[in-house]
């Protein structure tokens, strides 16, 4: 069964670039989706299908996949980016198939 | 406006039942897979179940199989989650989410969950 591993926390200074990783077996062959969740709010889809952004999502956000790691990159980090971030994959090789979320990463803006 | 609104949460004793509802509006509900996702207090997101556009296919996380049933009524633009034999560990916020994607070349390409409700709280406690 697929397990997605994220670092519990990432800290970055304003204006710098934050990279949040999501590790999983052969994840480069899977479509990874990313979400942002702020306290008391529902999650928001940031990146889908590895690299695509829904309308209204900042161009400062980008996604990439390589080997066993997917990465969400946030450039020019702002205070408003402070939130929890989750990766997600549809595990079609599982029987039955299922959605899998990473454990989440708390982004702190210093 | 595209939106989904959950209802039906509450306080229930272990072993009890609840039925959650999700009312969809602003999009053609019958064209989309739909999911339930939950979040225990202070914890991460956990997918619970999803259902195909016409209700012909349903998938569940192992921990709820045999206890929870997902269903939908496309005529009423509504999604449901019947929760039986509830456990303390089922406590949390339950979100309804639209499961986006498209069919191509005999494959369904999943784009993640692009519409979420604000959630309904389920508390299982004696």
PDB file of C-alpha atoms in Angstrom:
ATOM      1  CA  UNK A   1       0.000   0.000   0.000  1.00  0.00           C
ATOM      2  CA  UNK A   2       1.300   3.416  -0.985  1.00  0.00           C
ATOM      3  CA  UNK A   3       2.511   5.662   1.849  1.00  0.00           C
ATOM      4  CA  UNK A   4       3.246   9.345   1.263  1.00  0.00           C
ATOM      5  CA  UNK A   5       5.856  10.879   3.553  1.00  0.00           C
ATOM      6  CA  UNK A   6       6.096  14.612   4.202  1.00  0.00           C
ATOM      7  CA  UNK A   7       8.344  16.527   6.618  1.00  0.00           C
ATOM      8  CA  UNK A   8       6.270  17.675   9.614  1.00  0.00           C
ATOM      9  CA  UNK A   9       7.509  21.231   9.329  1.00  0.00           C
ATOM     10  CA  UNK A  10       9.344  23.638   7.055  1.00  0.00           C
ATOM     11  CA  UNK A  11      10.445  27.147   7.989  1.00  0.00           C
ATOM     12  CA  UNK A  12      11.405  29.919   5.612  1.00  0.00           C
ATOM     13  CA  UNK A  13      12.006  33.648   5.756  1.00  0.00           C
ATOM     14  CA  UNK A  14       9.737  36.016   3.847  1.00  0.00           C
ATOM     15  CA  UNK A  15      10.777  36.419   0.226  1.00  0.00           C
ATOM     16  CA  UNK A  16      12.667  33.144   0.170  1.00  0.00           C
ATOM     17  CA  UNK A  17      11.691  29.904  -1.551  1.00  0.00           C
ATOM     18  CA  UNK A  18      10.019  27.061   0.333  1.00  0.00           C
ATOM     19  CA  UNK A  19      10.221  23.477  -0.885  1.00  0.00           C
ATOM     20  CA  UNK A  20       7.845  20.911   0.577  1.00  0.00           C
ATOM     21  CA  UNK A  21       8.547  17.310  -0.338  1.00  0.00           C
ATOM     22  CA  UNK A  22       6.328  14.270  -0.617  1.00  0.00           C
ATOM     23  CA  UNK A  23       8.026  10.890  -0.786  1.00  0.00           C
ATOM     24  CA  UNK A  24       6.454   7.737  -2.123  1.00  0.00           C
ATOM     25  CA  UNK A  25       7.412   4.627  -4.044  1.00  0.00           C
ATOM     26  CA  UNK A  26       7.581   5.389  -7.778  1.00  0.00           C
ATOM     27  CA  UNK A  27       5.715   8.641  -7.227  1.00  0.00           C
ATOM     28  CA  UNK A  28       7.251  10.090 -10.417  1.00  0.00           C
ATOM     29  CA  UNK A  29       4.814   7.897 -12.356  1.00  0.00           C
ATOM     30  CA  UNK A  30       1.792   9.147 -10.457  1.00  0.00           C
ATOM     31  CA  UNK A  31      -0.272  12.306 -10.570  1.00  0.00           C
ATOM     32  CA  UNK A  32       0.383  14.209  -7.363  1.00  0.00           C
ATOM     33  CA  UNK A  33      -2.018  16.860  -6.137  1.00  0.00           C
ATOM     34  CA  UNK A  34      -1.273  19.490  -3.481  1.00  0.00           C
ATOM     35  CA  UNK A  35      -3.527  21.266  -1.002  1.00  0.00           C
ATOM     36  CA  UNK A  36      -3.221  24.168   1.379  1.00  0.00           C
ATOM     37  CA  UNK A  37      -5.180  24.303   4.609  1.00  0.00           C
ATOM     38  CA  UNK A  38      -5.265  27.270   6.941  1.00  0.00           C
ATOM     39  CA  UNK A  39      -6.516  26.947  10.537  1.00  0.00           C
ATOM     40  CA  UNK A  40     -10.271  26.563  10.732  1.00  0.00           C
ATOM     41  CA  UNK A  41     -10.670  26.395   6.966  1.00  0.00           C
ATOM     42  CA  UNK A  42     -11.280  23.713   4.392  1.00  0.00           C
ATOM     43  CA  UNK A  43      -8.403  22.565   2.186  1.00  0.00           C
ATOM     44  CA  UNK A  44      -7.789  24.344  -1.109  1.00  0.00           C
ATOM     45  CA  UNK A  45      -6.438  22.606  -4.216  1.00  0.00           C
ATOM     46  CA  UNK A  46      -3.165  24.275  -5.232  1.00  0.00           C
ATOM     47  CA  UNK A  47      -1.610  21.946  -7.799  1.00  0.00           C
ATOM     48  CA  UNK A  48      -3.163  19.074  -9.725  1.00  0.00           C
ATOM     49  CA  UNK A  49      -1.778  16.534 -12.138  1.00  0.00           C
ATOM     50  CA  UNK A  50       1.765  17.205 -10.833  1.00  0.00           C
ATOM     51  CA  UNK A  51       2.234  20.710 -12.244  1.00  0.00           C
ATOM     52  CA  UNK A  52      -1.072  22.372 -13.162  1.00  0.00           C
ATOM     53  CA  UNK A  53      -2.640  25.189 -11.156  1.00  0.00           C
ATOM     54  CA  UNK A  54      -6.397  25.783 -10.840  1.00  0.00           C
ATOM     55  CA  UNK A  55      -7.526  29.237 -11.852  1.00  0.00           C
ATOM     56  CA  UNK A  56      -6.860  31.790  -9.153  1.00  0.00           C
ATOM     57  CA  UNK A  57      -3.845  30.013  -7.711  1.00  0.00           C
ATOM     58  CA  UNK A  58      -0.687  32.114  -7.628  1.00  0.00           C
ATOM     59  CA  UNK A  59       2.085  31.516 -10.164  1.00  0.00           C
ATOM     60  CA  UNK A  60       4.457  31.547  -7.191  1.00  0.00           C
ATOM     61  CA  UNK A  61       3.385  27.925  -6.614  1.00  0.00           C
ATOM     62  CA  UNK A  62       4.728  25.082  -8.711  1.00  0.00           C
ATOM     63  CA  UNK A  63       4.913  21.307  -8.562  1.00  0.00           C
ATOM     64  CA  UNK A  64       7.434  18.772  -9.778  1.00  0.00           C
ATOM     65  CA  UNK A  65       8.065  15.014  -9.662  1.00  0.00           C
ATOM     66  CA  UNK A  66      11.329  13.117  -9.826  1.00  0.00           C
ATOM     67  CA  UNK A  67      12.106   9.592  -8.758  1.00  0.00           C
ATOM     68  CA  UNK A  68      10.430   8.857  -5.450  1.00  0.00           C
ATOM     69  CA  UNK A  69       9.836  12.500  -4.503  1.00  0.00           C
ATOM     70  CA  UNK A  70       7.296  15.123  -5.482  1.00  0.00           C
ATOM     71  CA  UNK A  71       7.959  18.725  -4.520  1.00  0.00           C
ATOM     72  CA  UNK A  72       5.753  21.751  -3.989  1.00  0.00           C
ATOM     73  CA  UNK A  73       7.748  24.933  -4.426  1.00  0.00           C
ATOM     74  CA  UNK A  74       6.550  28.302  -3.178  1.00  0.00           C
ATOM     75  CA  UNK A  75       8.645  31.198  -4.382  1.00  0.00           C
ATOM     76  CA  UNK A  76       8.701  34.642  -2.779  1.00  0.00           C
ATOM     77  CA  UNK A  77       7.076  33.326   0.387  1.00  0.00           C
ATOM     78  CA  UNK A  78       4.665  35.691   2.141  1.00  0.00           C
ATOM     79  CA  UNK A  79       3.206  35.674   5.644  1.00  0.00           C
ATOM     80  CA  UNK A  80      -0.103  34.583   4.144  1.00  0.00           C
ATOM     81  CA  UNK A  81       1.465  31.339   2.914  1.00  0.00           C
ATOM     82  CA  UNK A  82       1.744  30.084   6.473  1.00  0.00           C
ATOM     83  CA  UNK A  83      -0.453  26.987   6.515  1.00  0.00           C
ATOM     84  CA  UNK A  84      -0.503  23.200   6.403  1.00  0.00           C
ATOM     85  CA  UNK A  85       0.240  21.602   3.045  1.00  0.00           C
ATOM     86  CA  UNK A  86      -0.786  18.101   1.948  1.00  0.00           C
ATOM     87  CA  UNK A  87       0.138  15.962  -1.029  1.00  0.00           C
ATOM     88  CA  UNK A  88      -2.293  13.430  -2.435  1.00  0.00           C
ATOM     89  CA  UNK A  89      -2.179  10.552  -4.902  1.00  0.00           C
ATOM     90  CA  UNK A  90      -4.777   8.159  -6.293  1.00  0.00           C
ATOM     91  CA  UNK A  91      -3.355   4.712  -5.551  1.00  0.00           C
ATOM     92  CA  UNK A  92      -4.783   2.780  -8.477  1.00  0.00           C
ATOM     93  CA  UNK A  93      -2.533  -0.216  -7.783  1.00  0.00           C
ATOM     94  CA  UNK A  94      -4.295  -0.831  -4.473  1.00  0.00           C
ATOM     95  CA  UNK A  95      -7.248  -3.230  -4.438  1.00  0.00           C
ATOM     96  CA  UNK A  96      -9.637  -1.537  -4.168  1.00  0.00           C
ATOM     97  CA  UNK A  97      -8.109   1.738  -5.316  1.00  0.00           C
ATOM     98  CA  UNK A  98      -8.035   4.642  -2.900  1.00  0.00           C
ATOM     99  CA  UNK A  99      -6.960   8.217  -2.335  1.00  0.00           C
ATOM    100  CA  UNK A 100      -3.861   8.603  -0.166  1.00  0.00           C
ATOM    101  CA  UNK A 101      -2.835  11.811   1.607  1.00  0.00           C
ATOM    102  CA  UNK A 102       0.569  12.635   2.983  1.00  0.00           C
ATOM    103  CA  UNK A 103       0.772  13.424   6.687  1.00  0.00           C
ATOM    104  CA  UNK A 104       1.008  17.157   6.041  1.00  0.00           C
ATOM    105  CA  UNK A 105       3.697  19.808   6.407  1.00  0.00           C
ATOM    106  CA  UNK A 106       3.318  22.933   8.498  1.00  0.00           C
ATOM    107  CA  UNK A 107       4.935  25.878   6.754  1.00  0.00           C
ATOM    108  CA  UNK A 108       6.156  28.565   9.126  1.00  0.00           C
ATOM    109  CA  UNK A 109       7.126  31.980   7.796  1.00  0.00           C
ATOM    110  CA  UNK A 110       9.839  33.358  10.053  1.00  0.00           C
TER     111      UNK A 110
ATOM    112  CA  UNK B   1     -21.468  29.809  -7.380  1.00  0.00           C
ATOM    113  CA  UNK B   2     -20.021  26.320  -7.241  1.00  0.00           C
ATOM    114  CA  UNK B   3     -20.359  24.977  -3.716  1.00  0.00           C
ATOM    115  CA  UNK B   4     -21.047  21.999  -1.499  1.00  0.00           C
ATOM    116  CA  UNK B   5     -22.555  22.262   1.978  1.00  0.00           C
ATOM    117  CA  UNK B   6     -22.378  19.505   4.571  1.00  0.00           C
ATOM    118  CA  UNK B   7     -24.839  18.818   7.357  1.00  0.00           C
ATOM    119  CA  UNK B   8     -25.815  16.088   9.797  1.00  0.00           C
ATOM    120  CA  UNK B   9     -22.884  16.044  12.180  1.00  0.00           C
ATOM    121  CA  UNK B  10     -23.293  15.886  15.922  1.00  0.00           C
ATOM    122  CA  UNK B  11     -22.528  14.091  19.156  1.00  0.00           C
ATOM    123  CA  UNK B  12     -23.160  10.341  19.234  1.00  0.00           C
ATOM    124  CA  UNK B  13     -22.252   7.539  21.595  1.00  0.00           C
ATOM    125  CA  UNK B  14     -19.871   4.766  20.561  1.00  0.00           C
ATOM    126  CA  UNK B  15     -21.770   2.174  18.573  1.00  0.00           C
ATOM    127  CA  UNK B  16     -24.281   4.742  17.376  1.00  0.00           C
ATOM    128  CA  UNK B  17     -25.131   5.981  13.894  1.00  0.00           C
ATOM    129  CA  UNK B  18     -25.187   9.253  11.975  1.00  0.00           C
ATOM    130  CA  UNK B  19     -26.067  10.191   8.420  1.00  0.00           C
ATOM    131  CA  UNK B  20     -24.153  13.031   6.848  1.00  0.00           C
ATOM    132  CA  UNK B  21     -25.505  14.940   3.866  1.00  0.00           C
ATOM    133  CA  UNK B  22     -23.842  17.158   1.305  1.00  0.00           C
ATOM    134  CA  UNK B  23     -25.865  19.505  -0.888  1.00  0.00           C
ATOM    135  CA  UNK B  24     -24.214  20.508  -4.146  1.00  0.00           C
ATOM    136  CA  UNK B  25     -25.034  23.544  -6.263  1.00  0.00           C
ATOM    137  CA  UNK B  26     -23.634  25.574  -9.121  1.00  0.00           C
ATOM    138  CA  UNK B  27     -22.415  22.586 -11.168  1.00  0.00           C
ATOM    139  CA  UNK B  28     -23.774  19.462 -12.821  1.00  0.00           C
ATOM    140  CA  UNK B  29     -23.538  17.121  -9.859  1.00  0.00           C
ATOM    141  CA  UNK B  30     -24.190  13.975 -11.889  1.00  0.00           C
ATOM    142  CA  UNK B  31     -21.019  14.583 -13.932  1.00  0.00           C
ATOM    143  CA  UNK B  32     -18.615  14.173 -11.020  1.00  0.00           C
ATOM    144  CA  UNK B  33     -17.206  11.605  -8.673  1.00  0.00           C
ATOM    145  CA  UNK B  34     -17.614  12.780  -5.070  1.00  0.00           C
ATOM    146  CA  UNK B  35     -15.615  12.071  -1.913  1.00  0.00           C
ATOM    147  CA  UNK B  36     -15.821  12.301   1.848  1.00  0.00           C
ATOM    148  CA  UNK B  37     -12.624  13.311   3.641  1.00  0.00           C
ATOM    149  CA  UNK B  38     -12.212  13.565   7.406  1.00  0.00           C
ATOM    150  CA  UNK B  39      -9.803  15.200   9.789  1.00  0.00           C
ATOM    151  CA  UNK B  40      -9.396  14.199  13.415  1.00  0.00           C
ATOM    152  CA  UNK B  41      -8.726  17.086  15.828  1.00  0.00           C
ATOM    153  CA  UNK B  42      -5.158  18.323  15.336  1.00  0.00           C
ATOM    154  CA  UNK B  43      -4.428  15.650  12.722  1.00  0.00           C
ATOM    155  CA  UNK B  44      -4.053  15.418   8.965  1.00  0.00           C
ATOM    156  CA  UNK B  45      -6.508  14.711   6.183  1.00  0.00           C
ATOM    157  CA  UNK B  46      -7.835  11.188   5.691  1.00  0.00           C
ATOM    158  CA  UNK B  47      -9.892  10.142   2.679  1.00  0.00           C
ATOM    159  CA  UNK B  48     -12.938   8.127   3.731  1.00  0.00           C
ATOM    160  CA  UNK B  49     -14.854   7.123   0.610  1.00  0.00           C
ATOM    161  CA  UNK B  50     -15.774   8.122  -2.912  1.00  0.00           C
ATOM    162  CA  UNK B  51     -18.519   7.332  -5.396  1.00  0.00           C
ATOM    163  CA  UNK B  52     -18.731   7.364  -9.162  1.00  0.00           C
ATOM    164  CA  UNK B  53     -20.979   9.755 -11.071  1.00  0.00           C
ATOM    165  CA  UNK B  54     -23.807   7.250 -11.422  1.00  0.00           C
ATOM    166  CA  UNK B  55     -23.237   5.538  -8.070  1.00  0.00           C
ATOM    167  CA  UNK B  56     -22.098   2.295  -9.701  1.00  0.00           C
ATOM    168  CA  UNK B  57     -18.670   2.282  -8.067  1.00  0.00           C
ATOM    169  CA  UNK B  58     -17.782   3.021  -4.460  1.00  0.00           C
ATOM    170  CA  UNK B  59     -14.429   2.883  -2.684  1.00  0.00           C
ATOM    171  CA  UNK B  60     -13.667   3.037   1.037  1.00  0.00           C
ATOM    172  CA  UNK B  61     -10.684   3.360   3.335  1.00  0.00           C
ATOM    173  CA  UNK B  62     -10.116   0.075   5.150  1.00  0.00           C
ATOM    174  CA  UNK B  63     -10.969   1.478   8.590  1.00  0.00           C
ATOM    175  CA  UNK B  64     -14.598   2.205   7.644  1.00  0.00           C
ATOM    176  CA  UNK B  65     -15.425  -0.732   5.388  1.00  0.00           C
ATOM    177  CA  UNK B  66     -18.540  -2.523   6.540  1.00  0.00           C
ATOM    178  CA  UNK B  67     -19.515   0.372   8.828  1.00  0.00           C
ATOM    179  CA  UNK B  68     -19.900   3.376   6.492  1.00  0.00           C
ATOM    180  CA  UNK B  69     -21.904   3.574   3.266  1.00  0.00           C
ATOM    181  CA  UNK B  70     -21.543   6.340   0.690  1.00  0.00           C
ATOM    182  CA  UNK B  71     -24.460   7.073  -1.603  1.00  0.00           C
ATOM    183  CA  UNK B  72     -25.833   9.819  -3.807  1.00  0.00           C
ATOM    184  CA  UNK B  73     -29.090  11.088  -5.233  1.00  0.00           C
ATOM    185  CA  UNK B  74     -28.383  12.885  -8.493  1.00  0.00           C
ATOM    186  CA  UNK B  75     -31.964  14.086  -8.759  1.00  0.00           C
ATOM    187  CA  UNK B  76     -31.483  15.945  -5.481  1.00  0.00           C
ATOM    188  CA  UNK B  77     -27.843  16.957  -6.124  1.00  0.00           C
ATOM    189  CA  UNK B  78     -26.944  15.309  -2.845  1.00  0.00           C
ATOM    190  CA  UNK B  79     -24.233  13.087  -1.431  1.00  0.00           C
ATOM    191  CA  UNK B  80     -24.598  11.052   1.738  1.00  0.00           C
ATOM    192  CA  UNK B  81     -22.501   9.129   4.238  1.00  0.00           C
ATOM    193  CA  UNK B  82     -24.295   6.655   6.469  1.00  0.00           C
ATOM    194  CA  UNK B  83     -22.075   5.949   9.454  1.00  0.00           C
ATOM    195  CA  UNK B  84     -22.882   2.955  11.661  1.00  0.00           C
ATOM    196  CA  UNK B  85     -21.052   1.313  14.576  1.00  0.00           C
ATOM    197  CA  UNK B  86     -19.274   4.564  15.240  1.00  0.00           C
ATOM    198  CA  UNK B  87     -16.040   4.535  17.216  1.00  0.00           C
ATOM    199  CA  UNK B  88     -14.248   7.203  19.218  1.00  0.00           C
ATOM    200  CA  UNK B  89     -11.591   7.293  16.511  1.00  0.00           C
ATOM    201  CA  UNK B  90     -14.214   8.382  13.953  1.00  0.00           C
ATOM    202  CA  UNK B  91     -14.377  11.761  15.694  1.00  0.00           C
ATOM    203  CA  UNK B  92     -13.466  14.690  13.494  1.00  0.00           C
ATOM    204  CA  UNK B  93     -14.467  17.140  10.830  1.00  0.00           C
ATOM    205  CA  UNK B  94     -16.027  15.515   7.781  1.00  0.00           C
ATOM    206  CA  UNK B  95     -15.665  17.274   4.452  1.00  0.00           C
ATOM    207  CA  UNK B  96     -17.567  16.680   1.251  1.00  0.00           C
ATOM    208  CA  UNK B  97     -15.404  17.252  -1.837  1.00  0.00           C
ATOM    209  CA  UNK B  98     -15.826  17.185  -5.589  1.00  0.00           C
ATOM    210  CA  UNK B  99     -13.538  14.627  -7.172  1.00  0.00           C
ATOM    211  CA  UNK B 100     -12.452  16.224 -10.445  1.00  0.00           C
ATOM    212  CA  UNK B 101     -11.143  14.404 -13.493  1.00  0.00           C
ATOM    213  CA  UNK B 102     -11.938  13.371 -17.024  1.00  0.00           C
ATOM    214  CA  UNK B 103     -12.252  10.228 -19.134  1.00  0.00           C
ATOM    215  CA  UNK B 104      -9.882   9.653 -22.015  1.00  0.00           C
ATOM    216  CA  UNK B 105      -8.694   6.600 -23.941  1.00  0.00           C
ATOM    217  CA  UNK B 106     -10.529   4.274 -21.593  1.00  0.00           C
ATOM    218  CA  UNK B 107      -8.861   5.762 -18.529  1.00  0.00           C
ATOM    219  CA  UNK B 108     -10.154   8.141 -15.884  1.00  0.00           C
ATOM    220  CA  UNK B 109      -7.605  10.884 -15.151  1.00  0.00           C
ATOM    221  CA  UNK B 110      -8.022  12.271 -11.637  1.00  0.00           C
ATOM    222  CA  UNK B 111      -7.349  15.947 -10.989  1.00  0.00           C
ATOM    223  CA  UNK B 112      -7.766  15.989  -7.240  1.00  0.00           C
ATOM    224  CA  UNK B 113     -10.547  17.549  -5.166  1.00  0.00           C
ATOM    225  CA  UNK B 114     -11.333  21.012  -6.425  1.00  0.00           C
ATOM    226  CA  UNK B 115     -14.429  21.969  -4.440  1.00  0.00           C
ATOM    227  CA  UNK B 116     -14.726  21.494  -0.674  1.00  0.00           C
ATOM    228  CA  UNK B 117     -17.390  22.297   1.849  1.00  0.00           C
ATOM    229  CA  UNK B 118     -16.708  23.841   5.232  1.00  0.00           C
ATOM    230  CA  UNK B 119     -17.268  20.524   6.933  1.00  0.00           C
ATOM    231  CA  UNK B 120     -19.533  19.069   9.586  1.00  0.00           C
ATOM    232  CA  UNK B 121     -18.267  17.945  12.974  1.00  0.00           C
ATOM    233  CA  UNK B 122     -18.771  14.405  14.228  1.00  0.00           C
ATOM    234  CA  UNK B 123     -18.029  13.648  17.873  1.00  0.00           C
ATOM    235  CA  UNK B 124     -18.177  10.077  19.129  1.00  0.00           C
ATOM    236  CA  UNK B 125     -18.054  10.018  22.881  1.00  0.00           C
ATOM    237  CA  UNK B 126     -19.803   8.486  25.846  1.00  0.00           C
TER     238      UNK B 126
END
